[in-house]
Coordinates of C-alpha atoms in Angstrom, one line a residue:
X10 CA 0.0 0.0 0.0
X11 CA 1.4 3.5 -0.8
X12 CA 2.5 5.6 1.8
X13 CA 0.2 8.4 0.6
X14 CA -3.3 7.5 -0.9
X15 CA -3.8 7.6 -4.6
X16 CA -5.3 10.5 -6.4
X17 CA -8.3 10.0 -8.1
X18 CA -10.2 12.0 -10.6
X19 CA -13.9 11.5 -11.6
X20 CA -14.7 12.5 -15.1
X21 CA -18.8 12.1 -15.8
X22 CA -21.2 14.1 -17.0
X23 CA -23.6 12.1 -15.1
X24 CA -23.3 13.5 -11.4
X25 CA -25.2 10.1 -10.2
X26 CA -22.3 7.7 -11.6
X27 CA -19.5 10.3 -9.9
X28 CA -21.8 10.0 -6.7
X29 CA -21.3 5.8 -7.0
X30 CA -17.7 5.6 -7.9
X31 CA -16.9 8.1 -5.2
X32 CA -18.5 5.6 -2.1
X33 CA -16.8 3.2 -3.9
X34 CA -13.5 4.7 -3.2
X35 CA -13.9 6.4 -0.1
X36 CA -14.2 3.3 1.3
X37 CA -10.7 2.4 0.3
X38 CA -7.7 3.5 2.7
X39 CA -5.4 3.8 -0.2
X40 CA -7.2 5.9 -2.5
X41 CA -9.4 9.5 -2.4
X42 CA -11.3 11.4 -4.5
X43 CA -8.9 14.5 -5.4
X44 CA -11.6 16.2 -8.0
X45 CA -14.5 15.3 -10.2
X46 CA -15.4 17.1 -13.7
X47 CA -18.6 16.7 -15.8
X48 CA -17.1 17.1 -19.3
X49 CA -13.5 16.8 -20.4
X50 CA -12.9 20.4 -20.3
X51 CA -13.6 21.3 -17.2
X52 CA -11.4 18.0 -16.3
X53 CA -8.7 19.6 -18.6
X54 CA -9.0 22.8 -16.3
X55 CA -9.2 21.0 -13.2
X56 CA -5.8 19.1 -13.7
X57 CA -4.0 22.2 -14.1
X58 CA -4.3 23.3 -10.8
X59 CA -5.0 19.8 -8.9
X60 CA -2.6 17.0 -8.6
X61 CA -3.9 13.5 -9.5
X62 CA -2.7 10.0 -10.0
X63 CA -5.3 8.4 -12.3
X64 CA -8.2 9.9 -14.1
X65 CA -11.0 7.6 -14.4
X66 CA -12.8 9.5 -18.2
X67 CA -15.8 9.2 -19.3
X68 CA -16.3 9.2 -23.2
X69 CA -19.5 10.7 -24.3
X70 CA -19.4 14.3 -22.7
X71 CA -20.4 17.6 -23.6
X72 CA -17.8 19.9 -24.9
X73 CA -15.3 18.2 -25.1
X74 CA -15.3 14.0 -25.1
X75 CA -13.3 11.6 -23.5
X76 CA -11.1 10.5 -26.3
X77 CA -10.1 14.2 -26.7
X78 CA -9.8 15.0 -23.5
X79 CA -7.2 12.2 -23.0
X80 CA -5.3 13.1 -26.2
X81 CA -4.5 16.5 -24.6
X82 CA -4.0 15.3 -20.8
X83 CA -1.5 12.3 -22.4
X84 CA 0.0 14.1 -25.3
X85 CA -0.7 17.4 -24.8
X86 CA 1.4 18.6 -21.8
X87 CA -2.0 19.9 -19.9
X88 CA -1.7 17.0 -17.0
X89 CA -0.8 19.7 -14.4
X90 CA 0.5 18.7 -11.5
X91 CA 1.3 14.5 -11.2
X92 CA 1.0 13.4 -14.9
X93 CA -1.9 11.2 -14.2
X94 CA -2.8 8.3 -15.9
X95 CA -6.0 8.0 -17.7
X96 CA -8.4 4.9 -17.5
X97 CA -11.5 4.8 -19.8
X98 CA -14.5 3.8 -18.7
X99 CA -17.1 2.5 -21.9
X100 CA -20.0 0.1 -22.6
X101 CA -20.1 -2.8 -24.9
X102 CA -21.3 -0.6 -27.4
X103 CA -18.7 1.8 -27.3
X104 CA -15.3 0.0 -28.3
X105 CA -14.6 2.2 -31.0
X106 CA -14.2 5.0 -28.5
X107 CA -12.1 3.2 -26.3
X108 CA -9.8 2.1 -29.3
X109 CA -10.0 5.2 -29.6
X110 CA -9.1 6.3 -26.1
X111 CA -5.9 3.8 -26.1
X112 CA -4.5 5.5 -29.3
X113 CA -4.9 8.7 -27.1
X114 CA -2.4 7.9 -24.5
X115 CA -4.6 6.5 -21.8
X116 CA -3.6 3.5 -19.8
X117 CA -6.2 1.1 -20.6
X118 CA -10.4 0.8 -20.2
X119 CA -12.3 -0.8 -18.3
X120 CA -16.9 -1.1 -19.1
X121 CA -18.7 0.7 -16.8
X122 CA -20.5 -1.7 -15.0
X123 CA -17.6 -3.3 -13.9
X124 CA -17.6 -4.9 -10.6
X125 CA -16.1 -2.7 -7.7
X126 CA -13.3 -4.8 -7.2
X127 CA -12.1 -5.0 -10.4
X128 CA -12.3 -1.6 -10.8
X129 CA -10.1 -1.0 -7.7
X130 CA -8.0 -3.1 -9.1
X131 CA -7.4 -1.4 -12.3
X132 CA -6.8 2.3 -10.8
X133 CA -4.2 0.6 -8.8
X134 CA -2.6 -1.0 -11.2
X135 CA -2.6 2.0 -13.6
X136 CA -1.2 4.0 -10.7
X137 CA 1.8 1.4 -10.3
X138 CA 2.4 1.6 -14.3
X139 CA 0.6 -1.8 -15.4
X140 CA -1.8 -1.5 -18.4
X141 CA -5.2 -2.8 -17.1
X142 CA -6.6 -3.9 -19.8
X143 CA -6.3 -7.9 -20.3
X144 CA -4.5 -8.8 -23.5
X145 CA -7.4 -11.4 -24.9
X146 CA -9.7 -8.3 -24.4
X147 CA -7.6 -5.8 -26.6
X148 CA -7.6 -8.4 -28.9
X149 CA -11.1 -8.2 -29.6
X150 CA -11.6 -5.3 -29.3
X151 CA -8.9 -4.5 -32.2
X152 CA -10.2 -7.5 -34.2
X153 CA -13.9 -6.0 -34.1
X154 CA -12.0 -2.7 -35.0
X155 CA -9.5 -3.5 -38.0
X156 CA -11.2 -1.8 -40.5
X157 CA -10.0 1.4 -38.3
X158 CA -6.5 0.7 -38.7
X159 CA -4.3 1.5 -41.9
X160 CA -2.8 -1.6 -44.1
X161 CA 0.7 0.1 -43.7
X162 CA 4.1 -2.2 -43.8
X163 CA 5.5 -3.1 -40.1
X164 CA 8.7 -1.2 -42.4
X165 CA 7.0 2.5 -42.0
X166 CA 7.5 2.3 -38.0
X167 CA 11.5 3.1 -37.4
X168 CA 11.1 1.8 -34.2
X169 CA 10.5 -2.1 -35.6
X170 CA 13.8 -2.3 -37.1
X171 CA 15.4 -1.9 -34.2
X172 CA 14.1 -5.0 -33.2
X173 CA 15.9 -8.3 -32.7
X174 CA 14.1 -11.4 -34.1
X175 CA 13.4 -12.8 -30.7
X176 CA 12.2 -9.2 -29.3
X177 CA 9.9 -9.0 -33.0
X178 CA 8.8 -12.5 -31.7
X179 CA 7.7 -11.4 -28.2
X180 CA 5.8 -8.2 -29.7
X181 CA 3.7 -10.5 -32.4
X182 CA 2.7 -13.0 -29.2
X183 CA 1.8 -9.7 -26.9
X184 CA -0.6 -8.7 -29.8
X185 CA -2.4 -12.3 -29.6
X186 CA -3.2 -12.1 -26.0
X187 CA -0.6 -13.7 -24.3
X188 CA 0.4 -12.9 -21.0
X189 CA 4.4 -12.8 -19.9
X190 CA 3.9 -16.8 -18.4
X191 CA 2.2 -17.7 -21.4
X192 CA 5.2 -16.4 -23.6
X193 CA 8.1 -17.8 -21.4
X194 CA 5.7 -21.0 -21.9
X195 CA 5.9 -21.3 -25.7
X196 CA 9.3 -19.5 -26.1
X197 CA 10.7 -22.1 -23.4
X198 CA 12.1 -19.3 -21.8
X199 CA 11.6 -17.9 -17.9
X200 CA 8.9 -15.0 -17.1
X201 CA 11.7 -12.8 -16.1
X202 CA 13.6 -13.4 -19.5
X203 CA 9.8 -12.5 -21.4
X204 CA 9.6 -9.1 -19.0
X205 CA 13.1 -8.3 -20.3
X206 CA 12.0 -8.4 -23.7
X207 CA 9.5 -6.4 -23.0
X208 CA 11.0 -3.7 -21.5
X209 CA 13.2 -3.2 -24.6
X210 CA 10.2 -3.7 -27.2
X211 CA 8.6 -0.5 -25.7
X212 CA 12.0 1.4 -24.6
X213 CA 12.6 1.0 -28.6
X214 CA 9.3 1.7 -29.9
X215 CA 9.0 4.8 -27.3
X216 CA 5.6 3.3 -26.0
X217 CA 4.6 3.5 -22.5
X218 CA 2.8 0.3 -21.7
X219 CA 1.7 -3.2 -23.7
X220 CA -1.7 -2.0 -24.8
X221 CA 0.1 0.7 -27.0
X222 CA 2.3 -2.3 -28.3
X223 CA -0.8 -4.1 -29.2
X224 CA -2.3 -1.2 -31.0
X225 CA 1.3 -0.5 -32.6
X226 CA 1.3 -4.3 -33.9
X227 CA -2.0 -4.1 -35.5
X228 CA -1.6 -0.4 -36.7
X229 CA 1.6 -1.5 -38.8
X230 CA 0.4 -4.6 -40.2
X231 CA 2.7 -6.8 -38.0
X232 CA -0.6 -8.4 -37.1
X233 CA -3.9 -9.0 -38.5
X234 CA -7.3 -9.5 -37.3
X235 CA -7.7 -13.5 -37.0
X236 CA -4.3 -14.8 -37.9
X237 CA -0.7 -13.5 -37.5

């Protein structure tokens, strides 16, 4: 548990669902609700003045959305104080955004009506650095959603080059849902050899976390919807 609790930021534009989430986490001793926002600009506007560890964003707002807020809060520089992470929250019929939201910069997304332990269990691990969202999951949700992404070589990222076959190997597996065991598994390698590999995959490609890899595999071509 961290010494200080983490900072959370509610982002709805639906005052009931802030009122649930935040008895959710008060109840928590490592986490507190640092601010709440009904649209993405007033989040934007908020963060400049209010430190916070993870923002959990809504999509459909007024103003401005969830998918743009994120671009600027991730990309933009306008994080303020803590560079928080952000963690969509969508429905079923809303992938598209959270594809969406992931291209953005945000850590990962979670639906909703998730249950509260699984959603505590998300803003921590976005808070410690850990994408939350499960690998099989982002698979779907980019195999619903290839039509989205460009047909582009894996040749027009730099970044793949730099890539040693083995590392090139780990990447494609990432992309098809497999977690670190499940690698070390069918590469006959240890866990701690597979976290290696990752680590240099995104310290080459300049992404922050596996879900960006994912998105990165399919938005080059590297890997395609139902096959590799």
């Amino acid at each position: 548990m961290p010494d200080q609790p983490i900072r959370v930021m509610l982002v709805d534009d639906q005052a009931l669902l802030r009122t649930g989430f935040r008895m959710v986490l008060a109840a928590q001793p490592d986490m507190e609700v640092a601010a709440e926002a009904g649209d993405g600009l007033e989040a934007i506007e908020v963060l400049r003045a209010t430190a916070v560890d993870v923002v959990l964003m809504d999509v459909r707002m007024p103003r401005l959305d969830g998918v743009a807020a994120t671009q600027r809060i991730c990309q933009g520089g306008e994080g303020g104080p803590g560079d928080p992470k952000v963690l969509i929250l969508t429905t079923f019929d809303l992938d598209e955004y959270a594809f969406s939201g992931l291209k953005a910069g945000a850590a990962g997304f979670m639906l909703k009506d998730v249950p509260p332990d699984e959603l505590l269990s998300a803003i921590r691990a976005v808070h410690s650095g850990e994408a939350v969202v499960a690998p099989s999951t982002t698979r779907r949700l980019l195999d619903r959603f290839v039509t989205m992404l460009p047909t582009a070589p894996p040749e027009t990222h730099p970044g793949l080059g730099q890539l040693t076959d083995r590392e090139r190997e780990v990447l494609v597996l990432i992309a098809h849902g497999l977690s670190n065991g499940e690698i070390a598994a069918r590469l006959f390698v240890s866990e701690a050899t597979v976290k290696t590999h990752v680590g240099r995959i995104l310290a080459k490609l300049q992404l922050r976390d596996r879900v960006q890899a994912v998105v990165l595999a399919y938005e080059t071509g590297l890997v395609r919807a139902g096959g590799r």
